[in-house]
mmCIF file of C-alpha atoms in Angstrom:
data_model
loop_
_atom_site.group_PDB
_atom_site.id
_atom_site.type_symbol
_atom_site.label_atom_id
_atom_site.label_comp_id
_atom_site.label_asym_id
_atom_site.label_seq_id
_atom_site.Cartn_x
_atom_site.Cartn_y
_atom_site.Cartn_z
ATOM 1 C CA MET M 1 76.585 81.783 65.644
ATOM 2 C CA ASN M 2 77.214 80.357 69.098
ATOM 3 C CA LYS M 3 78.457 76.799 69.318
ATOM 4 C CA PHE M 4 76.592 74.211 71.326
ATOM 5 C CA ASN M 5 75.560 70.616 71.098
ATOM 6 C CA PRO M 6 71.741 70.325 71.060
ATOM 7 C CA LEU M 7 71.569 66.540 70.716
ATOM 8 C CA LEU M 8 70.036 65.757 74.104
ATOM 9 C CA TYR M 9 68.626 68.801 75.831
ATOM 10 C CA LEU M 10 67.251 68.353 79.340
ATOM 11 C CA VAL M 11 64.519 70.799 80.381
ATOM 12 C CA THR M 12 63.825 70.822 84.110
ATOM 13 C CA ASP M 13 60.491 70.728 85.871
ATOM 14 C CA ARG M 14 60.686 70.415 89.642
ATOM 15 C CA GLY M 15 57.019 69.452 89.734
ATOM 16 C CA LEU M 16 57.878 66.213 87.913
ATOM 17 C CA ALA M 17 60.944 65.373 90.009
ATOM 18 C CA LYS M 18 58.998 63.351 92.598
ATOM 19 C CA GLY M 19 60.410 65.416 95.434
ATOM 20 C CA ARG M 20 64.059 64.822 94.507
ATOM 21 C CA PRO M 21 66.434 67.818 94.317
ATOM 22 C CA ILE M 22 66.629 68.973 90.702
ATOM 23 C CA GLU M 23 70.400 69.481 91.047
ATOM 24 C CA ASN M 24 70.848 65.731 91.594
ATOM 25 C CA ILE M 25 68.660 64.854 88.648
ATOM 26 C CA VAL M 26 70.560 67.248 86.391
ATOM 27 C CA GLU M 27 73.930 65.844 87.446
ATOM 28 C CA GLN M 28 72.801 62.263 86.893
ATOM 29 C CA ALA M 29 71.295 63.160 83.529
ATOM 30 C CA VAL M 30 74.506 64.816 82.379
ATOM 31 C CA ASN M 31 76.433 61.746 83.419
ATOM 32 C CA GLY M 32 73.992 59.823 81.228
ATOM 33 C CA GLY M 33 74.770 61.912 78.150
ATOM 34 C CA VAL M 34 72.704 65.115 78.293
ATOM 35 C CA THR M 35 74.466 67.813 76.237
ATOM 36 C CA MET M 36 72.534 70.929 77.272
ATOM 37 C CA VAL M 37 70.305 71.916 80.229
ATOM 38 C CA GLN M 38 67.457 74.366 80.466
ATOM 39 C CA LEU M 39 66.347 75.512 83.912
ATOM 40 C CA ARG M 40 62.628 76.149 83.766
ATOM 41 C CA GLU M 41 60.986 77.345 86.968
ATOM 42 C CA LYS M 42 57.578 78.927 87.141
ATOM 43 C CA ASP M 43 56.659 78.857 90.812
ATOM 44 C CA CYS M 44 59.579 80.131 92.807
ATOM 45 C CA THR M 45 60.911 83.445 94.011
ATOM 46 C CA THR M 46 63.561 85.284 92.020
ATOM 47 C CA LEU M 47 66.061 84.612 94.805
ATOM 48 C CA GLU M 48 65.435 80.843 94.694
ATOM 49 C CA PHE M 49 65.645 80.891 90.901
ATOM 50 C CA VAL M 50 68.977 82.755 90.934
ATOM 51 C CA ASN M 51 70.432 80.510 93.643
ATOM 52 C CA LEU M 52 69.366 77.374 91.793
ATOM 53 C CA ALA M 53 70.833 78.687 88.533
ATOM 54 C CA VAL M 54 74.151 79.452 90.242
ATOM 55 C CA ARG M 55 74.277 75.941 91.731
ATOM 56 C CA LEU M 56 73.478 74.315 88.372
ATOM 57 C CA LYS M 57 76.119 76.376 86.607
ATOM 58 C CA LYS M 58 78.728 75.037 89.033
ATOM 59 C CA ILE M 59 77.546 71.475 88.485
ATOM 60 C CA LEU M 60 77.577 71.819 84.688
ATOM 61 C CA ALA M 61 80.840 73.722 84.252
ATOM 62 C CA PRO M 62 83.167 70.681 84.517
ATOM 63 C CA PHE M 63 81.093 68.916 81.845
ATOM 64 C CA GLN M 64 81.131 71.979 79.551
ATOM 65 C CA VAL M 65 77.385 71.553 79.276
ATOM 66 C CA PRO M 66 75.663 74.907 78.685
ATOM 67 C CA LEU M 67 73.020 76.157 81.107
ATOM 68 C CA ILE M 68 70.066 77.908 79.491
ATOM 69 C CA ILE M 69 67.494 79.806 81.582
ATOM 70 C CA ASN M 70 63.840 79.699 80.602
ATOM 71 C CA ASP M 71 62.102 83.066 80.188
ATOM 72 C CA ARG M 72 63.970 85.010 82.904
ATOM 73 C CA LEU M 73 66.707 87.168 81.426
ATOM 74 C CA ASP M 74 67.357 88.628 84.885
ATOM 75 C CA VAL M 75 68.199 85.176 86.213
ATOM 76 C CA ALA M 76 70.352 84.416 83.164
ATOM 77 C CA LEU M 77 72.337 87.608 83.747
ATOM 78 C CA ALA M 78 72.580 87.118 87.514
ATOM 79 C CA ALA M 79 73.919 83.570 87.165
ATOM 80 C CA ASP M 80 75.955 84.360 84.040
ATOM 81 C CA ALA M 81 74.205 81.460 82.351
ATOM 82 C CA ASP M 82 75.135 80.448 78.824
ATOM 83 C CA GLY M 83 71.833 81.464 77.358
ATOM 84 C CA LEU M 84 68.123 82.143 77.508
ATOM 85 C CA HIS M 85 65.136 80.314 76.131
ATOM 86 C CA ILE M 86 62.182 82.519 75.264
ATOM 87 C CA GLY M 87 58.653 81.592 74.359
ATOM 88 C CA GLN M 88 56.087 83.513 72.366
ATOM 89 C CA GLN M 89 54.850 85.268 75.556
ATOM 90 C CA ASP M 90 58.286 86.082 76.957
ATOM 91 C CA MET M 91 60.755 88.919 76.433
ATOM 92 C CA PRO M 92 60.766 90.095 72.778
ATOM 93 C CA TYR M 93 63.756 88.549 71.002
ATOM 94 C CA VAL M 94 65.300 91.809 69.811
ATOM 95 C CA ILE M 95 65.418 93.184 73.356
ATOM 96 C CA ALA M 96 66.743 89.907 74.762
ATOM 97 C CA ARG M 97 69.570 89.845 72.209
ATOM 98 C CA LYS M 98 70.464 93.446 72.919
ATOM 99 C CA LEU M 99 70.599 92.851 76.673
ATOM 100 C CA LEU M 100 72.432 89.509 76.517
ATOM 101 C CA GLY M 101 74.881 90.244 73.740
ATOM 102 C CA LYS M 102 75.816 88.111 70.777
ATOM 103 C CA ASN M 103 77.845 85.546 72.709
ATOM 104 C CA LYS M 104 74.917 84.066 74.609
ATOM 105 C CA ILE M 105 72.733 81.310 73.231
ATOM 106 C CA ILE M 106 69.132 82.348 72.626
ATOM 107 C CA GLY M 107 66.480 79.772 71.845
ATOM 108 C CA PHE M 108 62.943 80.557 70.783
ATOM 109 C CA SER M 109 59.829 78.386 70.996
ATOM 110 C CA VAL M 110 57.672 77.953 67.920
ATOM 111 C CA GLU M 111 54.397 76.150 68.146
ATOM 112 C CA ASN M 112 53.238 76.134 64.547
ATOM 113 C CA ILE M 113 54.360 76.587 60.962
ATOM 114 C CA ALA M 114 53.628 80.334 60.851
ATOM 115 C CA GLN M 115 55.767 80.987 63.935
ATOM 116 C CA ALA M 116 58.572 78.909 62.454
ATOM 117 C CA ARG M 117 58.482 81.048 59.288
ATOM 118 C CA GLU M 118 58.504 84.208 61.421
ATOM 119 C CA ALA M 119 61.537 82.887 63.318
ATOM 120 C CA ASN M 120 63.494 82.798 60.061
ATOM 121 C CA LYS M 121 63.681 86.595 60.333
ATOM 122 C CA MET M 122 65.519 86.358 63.669
ATOM 123 C CA ASP M 123 69.101 85.346 64.345
ATOM 124 C CA VAL M 124 68.181 83.080 67.255
ATOM 125 C CA ASP M 125 70.615 80.235 67.939
ATOM 126 C CA TYR M 126 67.963 77.550 67.789
ATOM 127 C CA ILE M 127 64.224 77.123 67.634
ATOM 128 C CA GLY M 128 62.339 74.799 69.947
ATOM 129 C CA LEU M 129 59.546 72.961 68.136
ATOM 130 C CA SER M 130 56.783 72.378 70.613
ATOM 131 C CA PRO M 131 55.037 70.085 71.090
ATOM 132 C CA VAL M 132 55.979 67.245 68.803
ATOM 133 C CA PHE M 133 53.632 64.913 70.599
ATOM 134 C CA VAL M 134 50.874 65.762 73.078
ATOM 135 C CA THR M 135 52.124 65.409 76.632
ATOM 136 C CA GLY M 136 51.067 65.970 80.214
ATOM 137 C CA THR M 137 53.804 68.593 80.830
ATOM 138 C CA LYS M 138 52.084 71.341 78.907
ATOM 139 C CA PRO M 139 48.445 70.319 78.621
ATOM 140 C CA GLU M 140 47.494 73.767 77.265
ATOM 141 C CA LEU M 141 49.255 73.001 73.976
ATOM 142 C CA MET M 142 46.758 70.724 72.336
ATOM 143 C CA ASN M 143 47.856 70.881 68.732
ATOM 144 C CA ALA M 144 50.927 68.724 68.391
ATOM 145 C CA LEU M 145 53.177 69.338 65.386
ATOM 146 C CA GLY M 146 53.758 65.648 64.889
ATOM 147 C CA LEU M 147 56.533 64.217 62.745
ATOM 148 C CA GLU M 148 54.836 65.786 59.739
ATOM 149 C CA GLY M 149 55.144 69.267 61.269
ATOM 150 C CA ILE M 150 58.836 68.709 62.016
ATOM 151 C CA ARG M 151 59.411 67.632 58.409
ATOM 152 C CA GLU M 152 57.613 70.678 57.048
ATOM 153 C CA ILE M 153 59.513 73.143 59.272
ATOM 154 C CA ALA M 154 62.798 71.411 58.465
ATOM 155 C CA SER M 155 62.109 72.051 54.775
ATOM 156 C CA PHE M 156 62.334 75.833 55.154
ATOM 157 C CA SER M 157 63.848 76.734 58.536
ATOM 158 C CA LYS M 158 67.345 78.157 58.578
ATOM 159 C CA HIS M 159 67.714 77.393 62.279
ATOM 160 C CA CYS M 160 69.015 74.579 64.389
ATOM 161 C CA MET M 161 65.824 72.753 65.432
ATOM 162 C CA VAL M 162 65.263 71.195 68.844
ATOM 163 C CA ALA M 163 62.084 69.189 69.190
ATOM 164 C CA ILE M 164 60.223 68.944 72.512
ATOM 165 C CA GLY M 165 57.094 67.250 73.773
ATOM 166 C CA GLY M 166 56.582 63.589 74.485
ATOM 167 C CA ILE M 167 60.021 62.515 73.287
ATOM 168 C CA ASN M 168 61.521 59.318 74.709
ATOM 169 C CA ALA M 169 63.916 56.521 73.734
ATOM 170 C CA ARG M 170 61.272 54.801 71.575
ATOM 171 C CA ASN M 171 60.469 57.750 69.305
ATOM 172 C CA ALA M 172 63.855 59.554 69.407
ATOM 173 C CA GLY M 173 65.058 58.126 66.089
ATOM 174 C CA ASP M 174 61.831 59.056 64.309
ATOM 175 C CA VAL M 175 62.040 62.677 65.468
ATOM 176 C CA LEU M 176 65.635 63.026 64.288
ATOM 177 C CA GLN M 177 64.713 61.305 61.028
ATOM 178 C CA ALA M 178 61.994 63.946 60.547
ATOM 179 C CA GLY M 179 64.636 66.673 60.653
ATOM 180 C CA ALA M 180 65.237 67.709 64.270
ATOM 181 C CA ASN M 181 68.848 68.525 65.163
ATOM 182 C CA GLY M 182 68.304 67.815 68.817
ATOM 183 C CA LEU M 183 65.797 66.381 71.258
ATOM 184 C CA ALA M 184 64.558 68.183 74.339
ATOM 185 C CA VAL M 185 63.272 65.976 77.108
ATOM 186 C CA VAL M 186 61.429 66.761 80.324
ATOM 187 C CA SER M 187 59.498 63.961 81.997
ATOM 188 C CA ALA M 188 61.293 61.004 80.349
ATOM 189 C CA ILE M 189 64.346 62.036 82.375
ATOM 190 C CA VAL M 190 63.068 64.189 85.262
ATOM 191 C CA SER M 191 60.441 61.652 86.318
ATOM 192 C CA ALA M 192 62.576 58.567 85.646
ATOM 193 C CA ASP M 193 63.482 56.361 88.613
ATOM 194 C CA ASP M 194 67.060 56.461 87.327
ATOM 195 C CA PRO M 195 67.631 59.732 85.440
ATOM 196 C CA MET M 196 71.151 58.709 84.380
ATOM 197 C CA MET M 197 69.938 55.474 82.792
ATOM 198 C CA ALA M 198 66.979 57.264 81.224
ATOM 199 C CA ALA M 199 69.292 59.838 79.640
ATOM 200 C CA ARG M 200 71.699 57.130 78.525
ATOM 201 C CA GLU M 201 68.955 55.163 76.781
ATOM 202 C CA ILE M 202 67.787 58.199 74.814
ATOM 203 C CA ARG M 203 71.364 59.183 74.049
ATOM 204 C CA GLN M 204 72.083 55.707 72.704
ATOM 205 C CA GLU M 205 69.149 56.008 70.323
ATOM 206 C CA ILE M 206 70.444 59.412 69.194
ATOM 207 C CA ASP M 207 73.971 58.056 68.664
ATOM 208 C CA LYS M 208 72.573 55.091 66.756
ATOM 209 C CA PHE M 209 70.734 57.474 64.421
ATOM 210 C CA ILE M 210 73.759 59.730 63.937
ATOM 211 C CA LYS M 211 75.967 56.823 62.979
ATOM 212 C CA THR M 212 73.595 55.560 60.309
ATOM 213 C CA MET A 1 72.999 108.885 95.229
ATOM 214 C CA ASN A 2 70.240 109.067 92.653
ATOM 215 C CA LYS A 3 67.781 111.926 92.931
ATOM 216 C CA PHE A 4 64.083 111.273 93.204
ATOM 217 C CA ASN A 5 61.090 112.542 95.094
ATOM 218 C CA PRO A 6 59.618 109.782 97.289
ATOM 219 C CA LEU A 7 56.824 111.837 98.860
ATOM 220 C CA LEU A 8 53.876 110.035 97.297
ATOM 221 C CA TYR A 9 54.815 106.723 95.757
ATOM 222 C CA LEU A 10 52.108 104.806 93.917
ATOM 223 C CA VAL A 11 52.516 101.012 93.828
ATOM 224 C CA THR A 12 50.278 99.302 91.292
ATOM 225 C CA ASP A 13 48.128 96.233 91.758
ATOM 226 C CA ARG A 14 45.901 95.390 88.810
ATOM 227 C CA GLY A 15 43.892 93.061 91.033
ATOM 228 C CA LEU A 16 42.663 96.097 93.005
ATOM 229 C CA ALA A 17 41.915 98.261 89.976
ATOM 230 C CA LYS A 18 38.289 97.076 89.663
ATOM 231 C CA GLY A 19 38.800 96.132 86.046
ATOM 232 C CA ARG A 20 40.073 99.552 84.957
ATOM 233 C CA PRO A 21 43.285 99.762 82.870
ATOM 234 C CA ILE A 22 46.193 100.417 85.210
ATOM 235 C CA GLU A 23 47.648 102.939 82.739
ATOM 236 C CA ASN A 24 44.607 105.191 83.243
ATOM 237 C CA ILE A 25 44.810 104.915 87.013
ATOM 238 C CA VAL A 26 48.510 105.771 86.973
ATOM 239 C CA GLU A 27 47.979 108.796 84.759
ATOM 240 C CA GLN A 28 45.147 110.079 86.943
ATOM 241 C CA ALA A 29 47.175 109.493 90.089
ATOM 242 C CA VAL A 30 50.145 111.402 88.711
ATOM 243 C CA ASN A 31 47.849 114.264 87.827
ATOM 244 C CA GLY A 32 46.744 114.139 91.466
ATOM 245 C CA GLY A 33 50.287 114.540 92.789
ATOM 246 C CA VAL A 34 51.984 111.119 92.790
ATOM 247 C CA THR A 35 55.770 111.630 92.578
ATOM 248 C CA MET A 36 56.964 108.099 91.835
ATOM 249 C CA VAL A 37 55.382 104.909 90.429
ATOM 250 C CA GLN A 38 56.201 101.271 91.033
ATOM 251 C CA LEU A 39 54.842 98.706 88.592
ATOM 252 C CA ARG A 40 54.167 95.536 90.531
ATOM 253 C CA GLU A 41 52.806 92.604 88.541
ATOM 254 C CA LYS A 42 52.799 89.053 89.763
ATOM 255 C CA ASP A 43 50.432 87.234 87.432
ATOM 256 C CA CYS A 44 51.296 88.145 83.897
ATOM 257 C CA THR A 45 53.649 86.940 81.203
ATOM 258 C CA THR A 46 57.027 88.591 80.729
ATOM 259 C CA LEU A 47 55.822 90.017 77.415
ATOM 260 C CA GLU A 48 52.779 91.658 79.021
ATOM 261 C CA PHE A 49 54.943 92.990 81.853
ATOM 262 C CA VAL A 50 57.466 94.514 79.418
ATOM 263 C CA ASN A 51 54.754 96.025 77.229
ATOM 264 C CA LEU A 52 52.990 97.521 80.242
ATOM 265 C CA ALA A 53 56.272 98.959 81.560
ATOM 266 C CA VAL A 54 57.025 100.543 78.187
ATOM 267 C CA ARG A 55 53.558 102.117 78.058
ATOM 268 C CA LEU A 56 53.853 103.464 81.619
ATOM 269 C CA LYS A 57 57.276 104.920 80.905
ATOM 270 C CA LYS A 58 55.799 106.891 78.012
ATOM 271 C CA ILE A 59 52.956 108.125 80.214
ATOM 272 C CA LEU A 60 55.295 109.152 83.044
ATOM 273 C CA ALA A 61 58.071 110.757 81.006
ATOM 274 C CA PRO A 62 56.353 114.144 80.485
ATOM 275 C CA PHE A 63 55.766 114.374 84.262
ATOM 276 C CA GLN A 64 59.388 113.426 85.054
ATOM 277 C CA VAL A 65 57.967 110.857 87.451
ATOM 278 C CA PRO A 66 60.313 107.854 87.784
ATOM 279 C CA LEU A 67 59.087 104.373 86.939
ATOM 280 C CA ILE A 68 60.323 101.640 89.255
ATOM 281 C CA ILE A 69 59.800 97.950 88.437
ATOM 282 C CA ASN A 70 59.031 95.492 91.213
ATOM 283 C CA ASP A 71 61.270 92.421 91.404
ATOM 284 C CA ARG A 72 61.919 91.928 87.676
ATOM 285 C CA LEU A 73 65.289 93.305 86.655
ATOM 286 C CA ASP A 74 64.752 91.914 83.153
ATOM 287 C CA VAL A 75 61.643 94.059 82.750
ATOM 288 C CA ALA A 76 63.435 97.091 84.201
ATOM 289 C CA LEU A 77 66.238 96.672 81.659
ATOM 290 C CA ALA A 78 63.891 95.946 78.760
ATOM 291 C CA ALA A 79 61.793 99.056 79.403
ATOM 292 C CA ASP A 80 64.778 101.163 80.480
ATOM 293 C CA ALA A 81 62.880 101.953 83.664
ATOM 294 C CA ASP A 82 64.332 104.348 86.223
ATOM 295 C CA GLY A 83 64.821 101.696 88.835
ATOM 296 C CA LEU A 84 64.031 98.411 90.522
ATOM 297 C CA HIS A 85 62.379 97.558 93.796
ATOM 298 C CA ILE A 86 63.563 94.329 95.374
ATOM 299 C CA GLY A 87 62.169 92.417 98.297
ATOM 300 C CA GLN A 88 63.885 89.998 100.638
ATOM 301 C CA GLN A 89 63.089 87.083 98.272
ATOM 302 C CA ASP A 90 64.098 88.834 95.059
ATOM 303 C CA MET A 91 67.393 89.325 93.239
ATOM 304 C CA PRO A 92 70.284 89.835 95.697
ATOM 305 C CA TYR A 93 71.044 93.552 95.944
ATOM 306 C CA VAL A 94 74.720 93.307 94.993
ATOM 307 C CA ILE A 95 73.886 91.526 91.743
ATOM 308 C CA ALA A 96 71.036 93.914 90.968
ATOM 309 C CA ARG A 97 73.309 96.921 91.425
ATOM 310 C CA LYS A 98 76.000 95.394 89.254
ATOM 311 C CA LEU A 99 73.540 94.655 86.440
ATOM 312 C CA LEU A 100 71.656 97.967 86.621
ATOM 313 C CA GLY A 101 74.552 100.317 87.212
ATOM 314 C CA LYS A 102 74.824 103.153 89.690
ATOM 315 C CA ASN A 103 72.489 105.534 87.885
ATOM 316 C CA LYS A 104 69.342 103.500 88.457
ATOM 317 C CA ILE A 105 67.244 103.777 91.606
ATOM 318 C CA ILE A 106 67.176 100.612 93.695
ATOM 319 C CA GLY A 107 64.749 100.232 96.575
ATOM 320 C CA PHE A 108 64.752 97.417 99.068
ATOM 321 C CA SER A 109 61.922 96.151 101.282
ATOM 322 C CA VAL A 110 62.550 95.687 104.983
ATOM 323 C CA GLU A 111 59.932 94.102 107.159
ATOM 324 C CA ASN A 112 61.507 94.340 110.591
ATOM 325 C CA ILE A 113 64.178 96.087 112.624
ATOM 326 C CA ALA A 114 66.876 93.485 111.919
ATOM 327 C CA GLN A 115 66.418 93.795 108.145
ATOM 328 C CA ALA A 116 66.557 97.576 108.432
ATOM 329 C CA ARG A 117 69.902 97.306 110.276
ATOM 330 C CA GLU A 118 71.190 94.920 107.600
ATOM 331 C CA ALA A 119 70.135 97.384 104.896
ATOM 332 C CA ASN A 120 72.489 99.978 106.382
ATOM 333 C CA LYS A 121 75.322 97.925 104.872
ATOM 334 C CA MET A 122 73.928 98.413 101.357
ATOM 335 C CA ASP A 123 73.985 101.522 99.196
ATOM 336 C CA VAL A 124 70.343 101.165 98.156
ATOM 337 C CA ASP A 125 68.588 104.395 97.206
ATOM 338 C CA TYR A 126 65.710 103.887 99.607
ATOM 339 C CA ILE A 127 64.226 101.297 101.897
ATOM 340 C CA GLY A 128 60.567 100.395 101.849
ATOM 341 C CA LEU A 129 59.187 99.824 105.362
ATOM 342 C CA SER A 130 56.467 97.249 105.126
ATOM 343 C CA PRO A 131 53.856 97.029 106.422
ATOM 344 C CA VAL A 132 53.226 100.045 108.584
ATOM 345 C CA PHE A 133 49.683 98.944 109.202
ATOM 346 C CA VAL A 134 48.078 95.572 108.497
ATOM 347 C CA THR A 135 46.279 95.606 105.168
ATOM 348 C CA GLY A 136 44.433 93.362 102.772
ATOM 349 C CA THR A 137 47.001 93.821 99.976
ATOM 350 C CA LYS A 138 49.625 91.575 101.526
ATOM 351 C CA PRO A 139 47.758 89.397 104.026
ATOM 352 C CA GLU A 140 50.848 87.209 104.533
ATOM 353 C CA LEU A 141 52.602 90.018 106.400
ATOM 354 C CA MET A 142 50.901 89.878 109.758
ATOM 355 C CA ASN A 143 53.376 91.786 111.900
ATOM 356 C CA ALA A 144 52.921 95.455 111.187
ATOM 357 C CA LEU A 145 55.777 97.792 112.110
ATOM 358 C CA GLY A 146 53.384 100.450 113.347
ATOM 359 C CA LEU A 147 54.384 104.047 113.946
ATOM 360 C CA GLU A 148 56.660 102.823 116.721
ATOM 361 C CA GLY A 149 58.613 100.648 114.261
ATOM 362 C CA ILE A 150 59.006 103.568 111.856
ATOM 363 C CA ARG A 151 60.328 105.744 114.683
ATOM 364 C CA GLU A 152 62.826 103.090 115.755
ATOM 365 C CA ILE A 153 64.150 102.488 112.222
ATOM 366 C CA ALA A 154 64.333 106.247 111.597
ATOM 367 C CA SER A 155 66.601 106.512 114.655
ATOM 368 C CA PHE A 156 69.383 104.480 113.045
ATOM 369 C CA SER A 157 68.750 104.085 109.310
ATOM 370 C CA LYS A 158 70.989 105.976 106.912
ATOM 371 C CA HIS A 159 68.509 105.520 104.073
ATOM 372 C CA CYS A 160 65.623 107.401 102.616
ATOM 373 C CA MET A 161 62.590 105.648 104.112
ATOM 374 C CA VAL A 162 59.348 104.996 102.263
ATOM 375 C CA ALA A 163 56.551 103.550 104.353
ATOM 376 C CA ILE A 164 53.939 101.207 102.860
ATOM 377 C CA GLY A 165 50.908 99.331 104.103
ATOM 378 C CA GLY A 166 47.522 100.747 104.998
ATOM 379 C CA ILE A 167 48.493 104.377 104.382
ATOM 380 C CA ASN A 168 45.767 106.867 103.482
ATOM 381 C CA ALA A 169 44.926 110.561 103.815
ATOM 382 C CA ARG A 170 43.902 110.142 107.463
ATOM 383 C CA ASN A 171 47.146 108.610 108.747
ATOM 384 C CA ALA A 172 49.601 110.187 106.254
ATOM 385 C CA GLY A 173 50.692 112.952 108.631
ATOM 386 C CA ASP A 174 51.319 110.496 111.479
ATOM 387 C CA VAL A 175 53.536 108.286 109.323
ATOM 388 C CA LEU A 176 55.641 111.253 108.180
ATOM 389 C CA GLN A 177 55.770 112.517 111.744
ATOM 390 C CA ALA A 178 57.163 109.113 112.771
ATOM 391 C CA GLY A 179 60.098 109.603 110.404
ATOM 392 C CA ALA A 180 59.135 108.341 106.951
ATOM 393 C CA ASN A 181 60.481 110.397 104.026
ATOM 394 C CA GLY A 182 57.770 109.209 101.702
ATOM 395 C CA LEU A 183 54.496 107.317 101.620
ATOM 396 C CA ALA A 184 53.802 104.397 99.332
ATOM 397 C CA VAL A 185 50.175 103.756 98.569
ATOM 398 C CA VAL A 186 48.403 100.894 96.834
ATOM 399 C CA SER A 187 44.686 100.440 97.445
ATOM 400 C CA ALA A 188 43.905 103.967 98.688
ATOM 401 C CA ILE A 189 44.626 105.135 95.129
ATOM 402 C CA VAL A 190 44.287 102.040 92.901
ATOM 403 C CA SER A 191 40.877 101.102 94.305
ATOM 404 C CA ALA A 192 39.563 104.663 94.633
ATOM 405 C CA ASP A 193 36.564 105.650 92.528
ATOM 406 C CA ASP A 194 38.532 108.759 91.556
ATOM 407 C CA PRO A 195 42.264 107.969 91.680
ATOM 408 C CA MET A 196 43.222 111.575 90.915
ATOM 409 C CA MET A 197 41.185 112.934 93.810
ATOM 410 C CA ALA A 198 42.448 110.147 96.087
ATOM 411 C CA ALA A 199 46.060 111.018 95.251
ATOM 412 C CA ARG A 200 45.369 114.721 95.662
ATOM 413 C CA GLU A 201 43.898 114.247 99.146
ATOM 414 C CA ILE A 202 46.928 112.285 100.342
ATOM 415 C CA ARG A 203 49.283 114.736 98.676
ATOM 416 C CA GLN A 204 47.571 117.629 100.431
ATOM 417 C CA GLU A 205 48.133 115.948 103.789
ATOM 418 C CA ILE A 206 51.790 115.418 102.883
ATOM 419 C CA ASP A 207 52.216 119.041 101.793
ATOM 420 C CA LYS A 208 50.510 120.215 104.999
ATOM 421 C CA PHE A 209 52.999 118.206 107.044
ATOM 422 C CA ILE A 210 56.014 119.446 105.056
ATOM 423 C CA LYS A 211 55.028 123.067 105.504
ATOM 424 C CA THR A 212 54.703 122.760 109.272
#
């Protein structure tokens, strides 16, 4: 099993960055306590995606914060990223593992209880539970798992569980209490006026929970 | 240098297939004389792209017709395709070669004389000259190379040259005469009522030219 700290997992979305360079937001967020970063880009060329991944890897290296690429195994390989996050409609897990090798982190999105049970058959490094709460980032996912869903999946899943969807400083403790091992955040950091402060606030809530 | 026959190179576009499964069109086209197939998909999930590539590879294997994947090195690896076609905004060539190895075919699009000169520094397996004529398939490329452009690039390029853009049975001979080593075709086959017959007609023109 690959080692990583999933506590506060930033997932990028340039569309929510209010025109600011995503590199700056990532760097500020890491300074605020983000422990892991996922680069998620849907509307750019492969060349832009690779170049952005290479730049982020350089920014993250001194912090020893892993860079995970969403969906695109080619970009992960090209940038020698630390891992890949795949969804239900992405590269099949078995192929991704074969191509990336055992030393890369692979995360897998599950959107309901049945998918979480299915994921128990795979040796993924973590599962992303999505969405915990309904959010504007992925309006197509209407059925939120809720805290109840997190609790249920936590009762049987063998995997490290990262929750995503509508998570912020106010509900962070509740989501961890329900069983999540880490919190993935998009808009609460990417859209924040001060991404470092936004990350720090969520991180403080996480640290408060861990200490109790 | 990898061996392949570039004479009649089918490039897919599901949007032009008039609702017919692209697998059927490819199989008919290969029966009509297509020597190489490029799977080009812009609007589908990675899973769909991989599954389609795997199906096409099975269809093409008995014909010994190579399957080339457009842009997506991850899909090429996942399906163990015969090669990758990259454009100016795709994966950098040096990285693609490193990840694919020397035994896979790599093609590279050039859209003007300067890019063709630049390509002479790379050990790509072929260059795609695009567009020869202005076409509806890629309306963003307004400056066609024309037969004159093909002739000029042929005068200095060290690469196998495949021409693409507006090629059909009527102009096939002219494009080969100008110096192209192969003809890439999209709509003249994909949109044809009878893709096998459409491929056969172009192939006959090619064979006529070769014999002269």
